[in-house]
Amino acid sequence: MTVLTTYDLTKGRAPQAATRDEREILKALLPFDVRYERWEATKQLAPGAGQDAVLEAYRRDVDRLIKIGGYQSVDVVRMHPEHPDRDMMRQKFLAEHKHGDDEVRFFVEGAGAFYLRNERHVSKVVCEQGDLLSVPKHTRHWFDMGPKPFFAAIRLFTTPEGWVAEFTGDKIAETLPGYDAAETNA
Protein backbone atom coordinates (compact mmCIF):
# COMPACT_ATOMS: atom_id res chain seq x y z
CA MET A 1 0.00 0.00 0.00
CA THR A 2 1.19 3.50 -0.87
CA VAL A 3 2.92 5.50 1.88
CA LEU A 4 3.20 9.30 1.94
CA THR A 5 5.52 11.29 4.20
CA THR A 6 5.61 15.10 4.02
CA TYR A 7 8.63 17.16 5.02
CA ASP A 8 7.95 20.77 6.02
CA LEU A 9 10.71 22.92 4.53
CA THR A 10 9.65 25.91 6.66
CA LYS A 11 10.25 23.96 9.89
CA GLY A 12 13.71 22.56 9.40
CA ARG A 13 12.59 19.74 7.13
CA ALA A 14 10.88 17.91 9.97
CA PRO A 15 8.90 14.91 8.71
CA GLN A 16 5.21 14.75 9.46
CA ALA A 17 3.68 11.41 10.30
CA ALA A 18 3.53 8.96 7.40
CA THR A 19 0.10 7.96 6.12
CA ARG A 20 -1.35 5.11 4.08
CA ASP A 21 -4.82 6.69 3.98
CA GLU A 22 -5.69 7.24 0.31
CA ARG A 23 -7.80 10.34 1.07
CA GLU A 24 -4.93 11.91 2.99
CA ILE A 25 -2.50 11.07 0.19
CA LEU A 26 -4.77 12.66 -2.42
CA LYS A 27 -5.19 15.76 -0.23
CA ALA A 28 -1.42 16.12 0.26
CA LEU A 29 -0.78 15.80 -3.48
CA LEU A 30 -3.30 18.53 -4.45
CA PRO A 31 -0.76 21.40 -4.21
CA PHE A 32 1.48 19.52 -6.67
CA ASP A 33 -1.35 18.91 -9.16
CA VAL A 34 -0.22 15.28 -9.25
CA ARG A 35 -2.53 12.59 -10.54
CA TYR A 36 -2.51 9.56 -8.27
CA GLU A 37 -4.66 6.48 -8.80
CA ARG A 38 -4.74 2.85 -7.73
CA TRP A 39 -4.98 0.42 -10.67
CA GLU A 40 -4.95 -3.33 -11.04
CA ALA A 41 -1.46 -4.70 -11.62
CA THR A 42 -1.89 -8.42 -11.21
CA LYS A 43 0.00 -9.83 -14.19
CA GLN A 44 2.88 -12.07 -13.16
CA LEU A 45 6.12 -11.05 -14.86
CA ALA A 46 8.80 -13.65 -15.58
CA PRO A 47 12.10 -12.85 -13.83
CA GLY A 48 13.84 -12.06 -17.13
CA ALA A 49 10.88 -10.35 -18.83
CA GLY A 50 12.05 -7.36 -20.82
CA GLN A 51 10.34 -4.19 -21.94
CA ASP A 52 8.31 -5.81 -24.73
CA ALA A 53 6.94 -8.53 -22.43
CA VAL A 54 5.98 -6.01 -19.72
CA LEU A 55 4.27 -3.73 -22.23
CA GLU A 56 2.41 -6.66 -23.76
CA ALA A 57 1.22 -7.83 -20.33
CA TYR A 58 -0.28 -4.37 -19.70
CA ARG A 59 -1.17 -3.50 -23.30
CA ARG A 60 -4.79 -2.61 -22.49
CA ASP A 61 -3.78 -0.20 -19.71
CA VAL A 62 -0.99 1.32 -21.82
CA ASP A 63 -3.31 1.80 -24.81
CA ARG A 64 -5.92 3.44 -22.57
CA LEU A 65 -3.32 5.85 -21.14
CA ILE A 66 -2.05 6.68 -24.63
CA LYS A 67 -5.57 7.46 -25.75
CA ILE A 68 -6.37 9.59 -22.69
CA GLY A 69 -3.12 11.55 -22.61
CA GLY A 70 -1.92 11.50 -26.19
CA TYR A 71 1.35 9.91 -25.12
CA GLN A 72 3.83 9.05 -27.86
CA SER A 73 6.74 7.69 -25.86
CA VAL A 74 6.43 4.57 -23.70
CA ASP A 75 9.16 2.55 -22.02
CA VAL A 76 9.73 0.30 -19.03
CA VAL A 77 12.20 0.70 -16.20
CA ARG A 78 12.75 -2.60 -14.41
CA MET A 79 15.28 -3.00 -11.64
CA HIS A 80 16.20 -5.81 -9.27
CA PRO A 81 18.79 -6.01 -6.46
CA GLU A 82 21.35 -7.85 -8.64
CA HIS A 83 21.06 -5.51 -11.65
CA PRO A 84 24.65 -4.59 -12.66
CA ASP A 85 23.72 -0.91 -13.21
CA ARG A 86 21.60 -0.44 -10.08
CA ASP A 87 23.98 1.96 -8.31
CA MET A 88 24.52 4.10 -11.40
CA MET A 89 20.77 4.16 -12.15
CA ARG A 90 19.93 5.07 -8.56
CA GLN A 91 22.35 8.00 -8.63
CA LYS A 92 20.96 9.20 -11.95
CA PHE A 93 17.42 9.52 -10.58
CA LEU A 94 18.40 10.88 -7.14
CA ALA A 95 19.25 14.42 -8.23
CA GLU A 96 16.38 16.91 -8.20
CA HIS A 97 15.13 17.56 -11.72
CA LYS A 98 12.09 18.42 -13.79
CA HIS A 99 10.87 17.59 -17.28
CA GLY A 100 9.40 19.62 -20.12
CA ASP A 101 6.59 17.06 -20.22
CA ASP A 102 4.37 15.24 -17.74
CA GLU A 103 5.95 12.08 -16.38
CA VAL A 104 3.52 9.20 -15.93
CA ARG A 105 4.53 6.02 -14.15
CA PHE A 106 2.43 2.93 -13.65
CA PHE A 107 4.08 0.60 -11.15
CA VAL A 108 3.46 -3.01 -12.16
CA GLU A 109 5.93 -4.64 -9.77
CA GLY A 110 7.74 -3.74 -6.56
CA ALA A 111 8.10 -0.21 -5.16
CA GLY A 112 10.10 3.04 -5.26
CA ALA A 113 9.84 6.56 -3.85
CA PHE A 114 9.00 9.76 -5.70
CA TYR A 115 9.90 12.99 -3.92
CA LEU A 116 7.85 16.00 -5.05
CA ARG A 117 8.96 19.50 -4.08
CA ASN A 118 7.26 22.88 -3.92
CA GLU A 119 8.26 26.01 -1.98
CA ARG A 120 6.95 24.75 1.36
CA HIS A 121 7.06 20.94 1.29
CA VAL A 122 8.62 17.81 -0.05
CA SER A 123 6.18 14.94 -0.30
CA LYS A 124 7.72 11.49 -0.42
CA VAL A 125 5.33 9.09 -2.17
CA VAL A 126 6.34 5.46 -1.93
CA CYS A 127 4.63 3.99 -4.99
CA GLU A 128 3.92 0.29 -5.07
CA GLN A 129 2.51 -2.22 -7.51
CA GLY A 130 -0.77 -0.85 -8.83
CA ASP A 131 0.06 2.84 -8.31
CA LEU A 132 -0.28 5.30 -11.18
CA LEU A 133 1.45 8.62 -10.60
CA SER A 134 1.54 11.49 -13.08
CA VAL A 135 3.97 14.27 -12.24
CA PRO A 136 3.13 17.49 -14.13
CA LYS A 137 5.77 19.06 -16.35
CA HIS A 138 8.14 21.49 -14.62
CA THR A 139 7.50 19.90 -11.20
CA ARG A 140 10.69 19.57 -9.17
CA HIS A 141 11.14 15.96 -8.13
CA TRP A 142 13.50 13.02 -7.81
CA PHE A 143 13.12 9.26 -7.59
CA ASP A 144 14.83 6.87 -5.19
CA MET A 145 14.71 3.17 -5.95
CA GLY A 146 16.64 2.31 -2.78
CA PRO A 147 19.91 0.45 -2.30
CA LYS A 148 18.31 -2.90 -3.21
CA PRO A 149 15.84 -1.90 -5.94
CA PHE A 150 12.95 -4.06 -6.98
CA PHE A 151 10.37 -2.48 -9.26
CA ALA A 152 8.98 -2.33 -12.77
CA ALA A 153 7.32 0.85 -13.95
CA ILE A 154 5.82 1.75 -17.29
CA ARG A 155 6.72 5.35 -18.17
CA LEU A 156 4.78 7.51 -20.59
CA PHE A 157 5.52 10.94 -22.09
CA THR A 158 3.80 13.00 -24.78
CA THR A 159 7.03 13.47 -26.71
CA PRO A 160 10.11 11.25 -27.00
CA GLU A 161 12.20 14.19 -25.74
CA GLY A 162 9.93 14.67 -22.71
CA TRP A 163 11.80 12.22 -20.55
CA VAL A 164 15.02 14.23 -20.67
CA ALA A 165 15.76 15.50 -17.18
CA GLU A 166 16.53 19.18 -16.56
CA PHE A 167 18.58 19.08 -13.36
CA THR A 168 18.01 21.98 -10.94
CA GLY A 169 21.44 21.80 -9.31
CA ASP A 170 19.81 22.01 -5.87
CA LYS A 171 21.22 19.50 -3.36
CA ILE A 172 17.96 19.09 -1.39
CA ALA A 173 17.74 15.39 -2.23
CA GLU A 174 20.93 14.87 -0.26
CA THR A 175 19.41 16.42 2.87
CA LEU A 176 16.34 14.19 3.25
CA PRO A 177 16.16 10.50 4.20
CA GLY A 178 16.48 8.17 1.24
CA TYR A 179 14.17 5.31 0.42
CA ASP A 180 14.67 1.81 1.73
CA ALA A 181 12.19 -0.92 0.77
CA ALA A 182 12.10 -2.07 4.41
CA GLU A 183 10.06 1.03 5.31
CA THR A 184 7.12 -0.12 3.19
CA ASN A 185 7.06 -3.47 4.93
CA ALA A 186 7.04 -1.95 8.42
Short mmCIF file of C-alpha atoms in Angstrom, two decimals, residues 2-173:
data_model
loop_
_atom_site.label_atom_id
_atom_site.label_comp_id
_atom_site.label_asym_id
_atom_site.label_seq_id
_atom_site.Cartn_x
_atom_site.Cartn_y
_atom_site.Cartn_z
CA THR A 2 1.19 3.50 -0.87
CA VAL A 3 2.92 5.50 1.88
CA LEU A 4 3.20 9.30 1.94
CA THR A 5 5.52 11.29 4.20
CA THR A 6 5.61 15.10 4.02
CA TYR A 7 8.63 17.16 5.02
CA ASP A 8 7.95 20.77 6.02
CA LEU A 9 10.71 22.92 4.53
CA THR A 10 9.65 25.91 6.66
CA LYS A 11 10.25 23.96 9.89
CA GLY A 12 13.71 22.56 9.40
CA ARG A 13 12.59 19.74 7.13
CA ALA A 14 10.88 17.91 9.97
CA PRO A 15 8.90 14.91 8.71
CA GLN A 16 5.21 14.75 9.46
CA ALA A 17 3.68 11.41 10.30
CA ALA A 18 3.53 8.96 7.40
CA THR A 19 0.10 7.96 6.12
CA ARG A 20 -1.35 5.11 4.08
CA ASP A 21 -4.82 6.69 3.98
CA GLU A 22 -5.69 7.24 0.31
CA ARG A 23 -7.80 10.34 1.07
CA GLU A 24 -4.93 11.91 2.99
CA ILE A 25 -2.50 11.07 0.19
CA LEU A 26 -4.77 12.66 -2.42
CA LYS A 27 -5.19 15.76 -0.23
CA ALA A 28 -1.42 16.12 0.26
CA LEU A 29 -0.78 15.80 -3.48
CA LEU A 30 -3.30 18.53 -4.45
CA PRO A 31 -0.76 21.40 -4.21
CA PHE A 32 1.48 19.52 -6.67
CA ASP A 33 -1.35 18.91 -9.16
CA VAL A 34 -0.22 15.28 -9.25
CA ARG A 35 -2.53 12.59 -10.54
CA TYR A 36 -2.51 9.56 -8.27
CA GLU A 37 -4.66 6.48 -8.80
CA ARG A 38 -4.74 2.85 -7.73
CA TRP A 39 -4.98 0.42 -10.67
CA GLU A 40 -4.95 -3.33 -11.04
CA ALA A 41 -1.46 -4.70 -11.62
CA THR A 42 -1.89 -8.42 -11.21
CA LYS A 43 0.00 -9.83 -14.19
CA GLN A 44 2.88 -12.07 -13.16
CA LEU A 45 6.12 -11.05 -14.86
CA ALA A 46 8.80 -13.65 -15.58
CA PRO A 47 12.10 -12.85 -13.83
CA GLY A 48 13.84 -12.06 -17.13
CA ALA A 49 10.88 -10.35 -18.83
CA GLY A 50 12.05 -7.36 -20.82
CA GLN A 51 10.34 -4.19 -21.94
CA ASP A 52 8.31 -5.81 -24.73
CA ALA A 53 6.94 -8.53 -22.43
CA VAL A 54 5.98 -6.01 -19.72
CA LEU A 55 4.27 -3.73 -22.23
CA GLU A 56 2.41 -6.66 -23.76
CA ALA A 57 1.22 -7.83 -20.33
CA TYR A 58 -0.28 -4.37 -19.70
CA ARG A 59 -1.17 -3.50 -23.30
CA ARG A 60 -4.79 -2.61 -22.49
CA ASP A 61 -3.78 -0.20 -19.71
CA VAL A 62 -0.99 1.32 -21.82
CA ASP A 63 -3.31 1.80 -24.81
CA ARG A 64 -5.92 3.44 -22.57
CA LEU A 65 -3.32 5.85 -21.14
CA ILE A 66 -2.05 6.68 -24.63
CA LYS A 67 -5.57 7.46 -25.75
CA ILE A 68 -6.37 9.59 -22.69
CA GLY A 69 -3.12 11.55 -22.61
CA GLY A 70 -1.92 11.50 -26.19
CA TYR A 71 1.35 9.91 -25.12
CA GLN A 72 3.83 9.05 -27.86
CA SER A 73 6.74 7.69 -25.86
CA VAL A 74 6.43 4.57 -23.70
CA ASP A 75 9.16 2.55 -22.02
CA VAL A 76 9.73 0.30 -19.03
CA VAL A 77 12.20 0.70 -16.20
CA ARG A 78 12.75 -2.60 -14.41
CA MET A 79 15.28 -3.00 -11.64
CA HIS A 80 16.20 -5.81 -9.27
CA PRO A 81 18.79 -6.01 -6.46
CA GLU A 82 21.35 -7.85 -8.64
CA HIS A 83 21.06 -5.51 -11.65
CA PRO A 84 24.65 -4.59 -12.66
CA ASP A 85 23.72 -0.91 -13.21
CA ARG A 86 21.60 -0.44 -10.08
CA ASP A 87 23.98 1.96 -8.31
CA MET A 88 24.52 4.10 -11.40
CA MET A 89 20.77 4.16 -12.15
CA ARG A 90 19.93 5.07 -8.56
CA GLN A 91 22.35 8.00 -8.63
CA LYS A 92 20.96 9.20 -11.95
CA PHE A 93 17.42 9.52 -10.58
CA LEU A 94 18.40 10.88 -7.14
CA ALA A 95 19.25 14.42 -8.23
CA GLU A 96 16.38 16.91 -8.20
CA HIS A 97 15.13 17.56 -11.72
CA LYS A 98 12.09 18.42 -13.79
CA HIS A 99 10.87 17.59 -17.28
CA GLY A 100 9.40 19.62 -20.12
CA ASP A 101 6.59 17.06 -20.22
CA ASP A 102 4.37 15.24 -17.74
CA GLU A 103 5.95 12.08 -16.38
CA VAL A 104 3.52 9.20 -15.93
CA ARG A 105 4.53 6.02 -14.15
CA PHE A 106 2.43 2.93 -13.65
CA PHE A 107 4.08 0.60 -11.15
CA VAL A 108 3.46 -3.01 -12.16
CA GLU A 109 5.93 -4.64 -9.77
CA GLY A 110 7.74 -3.74 -6.56
CA ALA A 111 8.10 -0.21 -5.16
CA GLY A 112 10.10 3.04 -5.26
CA ALA A 113 9.84 6.56 -3.85
CA PHE A 114 9.00 9.76 -5.70
CA TYR A 115 9.90 12.99 -3.92
CA LEU A 116 7.85 16.00 -5.05
CA ARG A 117 8.96 19.50 -4.08
CA ASN A 118 7.26 22.88 -3.92
CA GLU A 119 8.26 26.01 -1.98
CA ARG A 120 6.95 24.75 1.36
CA HIS A 121 7.06 20.94 1.29
CA VAL A 122 8.62 17.81 -0.05
CA SER A 123 6.18 14.94 -0.30
CA LYS A 124 7.72 11.49 -0.42
CA VAL A 125 5.33 9.09 -2.17
CA VAL A 126 6.34 5.46 -1.93
CA CYS A 127 4.63 3.99 -4.99
CA GLU A 128 3.92 0.29 -5.07
CA GLN A 129 2.51 -2.22 -7.51
CA GLY A 130 -0.77 -0.85 -8.83
CA ASP A 131 0.06 2.84 -8.31
CA LEU A 132 -0.28 5.30 -11.18
CA LEU A 133 1.45 8.62 -10.60
CA SER A 134 1.54 11.49 -13.08
CA VAL A 135 3.97 14.27 -12.24
CA PRO A 136 3.13 17.49 -14.13
CA LYS A 137 5.77 19.06 -16.35
CA HIS A 138 8.14 21.49 -14.62
CA THR A 139 7.50 19.90 -11.20
CA ARG A 140 10.69 19.57 -9.17
CA HIS A 141 11.14 15.96 -8.13
CA TRP A 142 13.50 13.02 -7.81
CA PHE A 143 13.12 9.26 -7.59
CA ASP A 144 14.83 6.87 -5.19
CA MET A 145 14.71 3.17 -5.95
CA GLY A 146 16.64 2.31 -2.78
CA PRO A 147 19.91 0.45 -2.30
CA LYS A 148 18.31 -2.90 -3.21
CA PRO A 149 15.84 -1.90 -5.94
CA PHE A 150 12.95 -4.06 -6.98
CA PHE A 151 10.37 -2.48 -9.26
CA ALA A 152 8.98 -2.33 -12.77
CA ALA A 153 7.32 0.85 -13.95
CA ILE A 154 5.82 1.75 -17.29
CA ARG A 155 6.72 5.35 -18.17
CA LEU A 156 4.78 7.51 -20.59
CA PHE A 157 5.52 10.94 -22.09
CA THR A 158 3.80 13.00 -24.78
CA THR A 159 7.03 13.47 -26.71
CA PRO A 160 10.11 11.25 -27.00
CA GLU A 161 12.20 14.19 -25.74
CA GLY A 162 9.93 14.67 -22.71
CA TRP A 163 11.80 12.22 -20.55
CA VAL A 164 15.02 14.23 -20.67
CA ALA A 165 15.76 15.50 -17.18
CA GLU A 166 16.53 19.18 -16.56
CA PHE A 167 18.58 19.08 -13.36
CA THR A 168 18.01 21.98 -10.94
CA GLY A 169 21.44 21.80 -9.31
CA ASP A 170 19.81 22.01 -5.87
CA LYS A 171 21.22 19.50 -3.36
CA ILE A 172 17.96 19.09 -1.39
CA ALA A 173 17.74 15.39 -2.23
#
